Structures are given as C-alpha cells and as structure tokens.
Coordinates of C-alpha atoms in Angstrom, one line a residue:
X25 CA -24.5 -118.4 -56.6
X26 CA -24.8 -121.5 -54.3
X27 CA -22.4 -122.6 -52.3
X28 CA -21.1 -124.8 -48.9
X29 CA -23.1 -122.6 -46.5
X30 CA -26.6 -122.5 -48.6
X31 CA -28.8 -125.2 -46.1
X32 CA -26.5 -123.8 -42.8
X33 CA -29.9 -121.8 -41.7
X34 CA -31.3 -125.5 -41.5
X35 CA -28.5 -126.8 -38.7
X36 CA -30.4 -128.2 -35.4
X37 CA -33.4 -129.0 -34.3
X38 CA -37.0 -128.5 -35.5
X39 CA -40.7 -129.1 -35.1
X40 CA -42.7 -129.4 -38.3
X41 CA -45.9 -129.4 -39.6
X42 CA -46.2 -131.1 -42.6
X43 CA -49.6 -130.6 -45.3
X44 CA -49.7 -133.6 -47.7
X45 CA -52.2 -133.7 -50.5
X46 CA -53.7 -137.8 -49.8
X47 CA -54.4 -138.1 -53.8
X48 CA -51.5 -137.3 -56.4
X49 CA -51.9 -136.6 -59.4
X50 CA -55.8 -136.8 -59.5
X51 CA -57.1 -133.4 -58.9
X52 CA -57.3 -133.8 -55.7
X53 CA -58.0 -130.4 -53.1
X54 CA -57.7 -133.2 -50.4
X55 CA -55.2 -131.8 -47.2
X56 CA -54.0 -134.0 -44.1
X57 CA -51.9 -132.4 -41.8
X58 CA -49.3 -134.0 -39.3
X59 CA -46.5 -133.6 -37.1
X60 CA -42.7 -134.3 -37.0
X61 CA -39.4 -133.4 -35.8
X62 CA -36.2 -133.4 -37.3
X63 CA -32.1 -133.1 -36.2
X64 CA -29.9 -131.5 -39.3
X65 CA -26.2 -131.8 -38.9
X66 CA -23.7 -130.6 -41.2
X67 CA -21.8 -133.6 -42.4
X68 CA -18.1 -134.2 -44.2
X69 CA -15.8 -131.6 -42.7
X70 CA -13.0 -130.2 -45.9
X71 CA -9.9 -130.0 -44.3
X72 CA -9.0 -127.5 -46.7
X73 CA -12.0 -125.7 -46.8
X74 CA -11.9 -121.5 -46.7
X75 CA -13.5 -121.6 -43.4
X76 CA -12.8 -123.8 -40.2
X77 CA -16.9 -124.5 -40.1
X78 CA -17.0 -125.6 -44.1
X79 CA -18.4 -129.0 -45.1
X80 CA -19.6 -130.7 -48.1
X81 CA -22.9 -131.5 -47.1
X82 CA -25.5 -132.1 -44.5
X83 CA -27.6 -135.0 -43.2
X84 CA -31.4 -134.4 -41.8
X85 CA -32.9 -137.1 -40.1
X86 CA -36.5 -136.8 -39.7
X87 CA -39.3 -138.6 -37.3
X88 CA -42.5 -138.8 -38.0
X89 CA -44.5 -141.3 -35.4
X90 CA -47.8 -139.9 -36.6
X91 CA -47.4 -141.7 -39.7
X92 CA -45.3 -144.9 -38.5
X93 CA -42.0 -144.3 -40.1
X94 CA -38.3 -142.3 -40.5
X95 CA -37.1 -140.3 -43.1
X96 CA -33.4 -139.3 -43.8
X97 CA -32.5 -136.2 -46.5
X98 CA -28.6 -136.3 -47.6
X99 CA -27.6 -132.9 -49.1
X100 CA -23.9 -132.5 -51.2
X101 CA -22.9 -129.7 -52.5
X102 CA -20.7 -130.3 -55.7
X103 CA -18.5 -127.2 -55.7
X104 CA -17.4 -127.6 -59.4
X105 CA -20.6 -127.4 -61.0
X106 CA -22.2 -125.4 -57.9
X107 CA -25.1 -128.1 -57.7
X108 CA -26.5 -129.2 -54.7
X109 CA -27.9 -133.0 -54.7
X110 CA -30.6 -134.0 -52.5
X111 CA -31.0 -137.8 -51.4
X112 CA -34.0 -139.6 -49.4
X113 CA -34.9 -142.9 -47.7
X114 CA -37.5 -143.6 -45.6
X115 CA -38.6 -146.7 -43.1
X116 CA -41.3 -146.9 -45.4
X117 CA -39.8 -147.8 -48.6
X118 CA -36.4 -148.6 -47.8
X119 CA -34.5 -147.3 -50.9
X120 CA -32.6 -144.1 -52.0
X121 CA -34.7 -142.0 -54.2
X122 CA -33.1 -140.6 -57.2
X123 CA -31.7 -137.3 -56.4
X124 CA -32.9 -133.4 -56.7
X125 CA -30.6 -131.3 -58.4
X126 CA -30.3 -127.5 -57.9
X127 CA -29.2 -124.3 -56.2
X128 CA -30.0 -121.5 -54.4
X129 CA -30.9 -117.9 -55.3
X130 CA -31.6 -115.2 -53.2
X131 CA -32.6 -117.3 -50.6
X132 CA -34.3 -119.4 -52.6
X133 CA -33.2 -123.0 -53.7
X134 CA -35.3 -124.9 -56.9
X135 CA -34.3 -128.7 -56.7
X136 CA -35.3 -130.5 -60.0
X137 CA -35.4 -134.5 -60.4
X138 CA -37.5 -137.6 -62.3
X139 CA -39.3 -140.2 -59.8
X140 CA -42.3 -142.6 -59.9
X141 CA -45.8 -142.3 -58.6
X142 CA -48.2 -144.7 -58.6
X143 CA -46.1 -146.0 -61.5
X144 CA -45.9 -143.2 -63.6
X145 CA -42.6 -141.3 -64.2
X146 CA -42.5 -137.8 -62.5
X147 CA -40.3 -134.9 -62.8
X148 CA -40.1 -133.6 -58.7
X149 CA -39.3 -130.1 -57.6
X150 CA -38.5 -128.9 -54.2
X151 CA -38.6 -125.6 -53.5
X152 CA -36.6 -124.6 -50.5
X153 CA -37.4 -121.1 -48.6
X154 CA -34.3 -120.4 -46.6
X155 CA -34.7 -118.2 -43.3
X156 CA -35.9 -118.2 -39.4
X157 CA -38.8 -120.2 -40.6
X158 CA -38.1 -122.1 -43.4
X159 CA -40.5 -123.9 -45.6
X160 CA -39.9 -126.9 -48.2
X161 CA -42.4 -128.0 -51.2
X162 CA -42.5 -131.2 -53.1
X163 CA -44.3 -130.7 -56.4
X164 CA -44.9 -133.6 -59.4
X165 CA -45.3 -133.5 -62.6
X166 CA -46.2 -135.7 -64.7
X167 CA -46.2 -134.6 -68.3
X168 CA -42.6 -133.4 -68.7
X169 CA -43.3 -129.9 -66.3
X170 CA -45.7 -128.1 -68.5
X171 CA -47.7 -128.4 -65.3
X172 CA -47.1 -129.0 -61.6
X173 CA -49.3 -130.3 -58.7
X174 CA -48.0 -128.9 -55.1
X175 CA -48.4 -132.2 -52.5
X176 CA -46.3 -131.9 -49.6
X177 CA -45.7 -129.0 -47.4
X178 CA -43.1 -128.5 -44.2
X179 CA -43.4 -125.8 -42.2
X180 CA -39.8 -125.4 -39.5
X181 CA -40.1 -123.7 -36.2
X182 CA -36.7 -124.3 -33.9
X183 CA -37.5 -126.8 -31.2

C-alpha cells in the first residue's frame, strides 16, 4: 500500500538521460536522446506526522538546457484515499498539466491521467521504478487504453 515515504528513494540530486520518441502517436520507431539534471526535495512537513522526517509531498525541479527549458513535478500524497497526485509545468508551455493519479506496489508506482496531444485527448501513464537507479515512463493513449505508445524515457544516476 502507498504511502508518505513511496518517492523518498527520489530525494537529491540526479543526472538523467532522457529517450523521447520525436513523433507521437504516429508509429513512430524515431528515438532522440538528451541530457538533464534534477534537485527533489521533500516538501510540506506534517507536524503530526508518525515520523519526525514525514511530509505530504515532494517537489522535483528539473533542467534541461539541451532542449531550452525547465520542468517542475509536484507529488501529494492523499493519505485518505492512499493516492498519490502528480503535477507538471514547464518553461515551455507555462501551465499545470492535469494530474496523474496512482500508487505504488512493490516498488512499483502506475500513475493514470487524461491530456492533449497534438489536440487529441489522451489517457497518460507513468510508470515509476523505484530503487538506486530509478526509471520513469510516459505512455499515451489515445483510444481510451486499449493500447499504449511508450514516448519518454528517464534514466536516474545520483549526481
């Protein structure tokens, strides 16, 4: 069952290397690969909370100059319903995407939400792999998740 600690293996620093499929939603096979670093810091401190380190959320702010923009990824954790919620904005687009909505199993967190591409409605999964070298996965769909097209890719090593 999820809970406040699930994204605690994220805390700190990082080098990634992302993999972004340049055509959505096409067929594409297409791969470009690029660089980034990110800072994750465990945000909203509960006073109350079963242990002195417990917070309700965390707050990853992301730079990526080999594309020309930042990125910024608010998680809360909702302990009633046991649901994390997953916001980002970017210097590119300036708004807060609707969230992803999930937990964690085993290690493993499945975050599900409905977005735009291109000007078609999407449903979006991420896919979190927890651990010393965790990995994250954007995949669209865009008939209702009968089917789903991976296209990004972030590979975390500790900086």
């Amino acid at each position: 069952m999820s809970d406040f600690s699930d994204f605690d293996f994220l805390i700190g620093e990082w080098s990634i290397t992302n993999e972004f499929l340049k055509h959505r939603l096409v067929g594409s096979t297409e791969w470009e690969t690029f660089p980034a670093t990110s800072r994750v810091e465990k945000v909203m401190p509960i006073p109350e909370g079963r242990h002195a380190d417990e917070h309700g959320g965390n707050l990853d702010t992301m730079f990526v100059p080999a594309r020309g923009f930042t990125g910024m990824t608010l998680r809360l954790f909702d302990p009633v319903s046991g649901l994390w919620s997953i916001y980002w904005s970017d210097t590119k687009s300036f708004r807060l995407f609707p969230p992803t909505i999930g937990q964690f199993r085993n290690g493993h967190g499945q975050f599900f939400g409905d977005d735009r591409e291109g000007g078609v409605p999407v449903r979006v999964r991420f896919d979190w792999i927890a651990g010393e070298r965790p990995v994250w996965e954007q995949w669209f769909s865009a008939d209702g998740g009968d089917n789903w097209e991976k296209n990004w890719v972030m590979r975390f090593e500790r900086a």
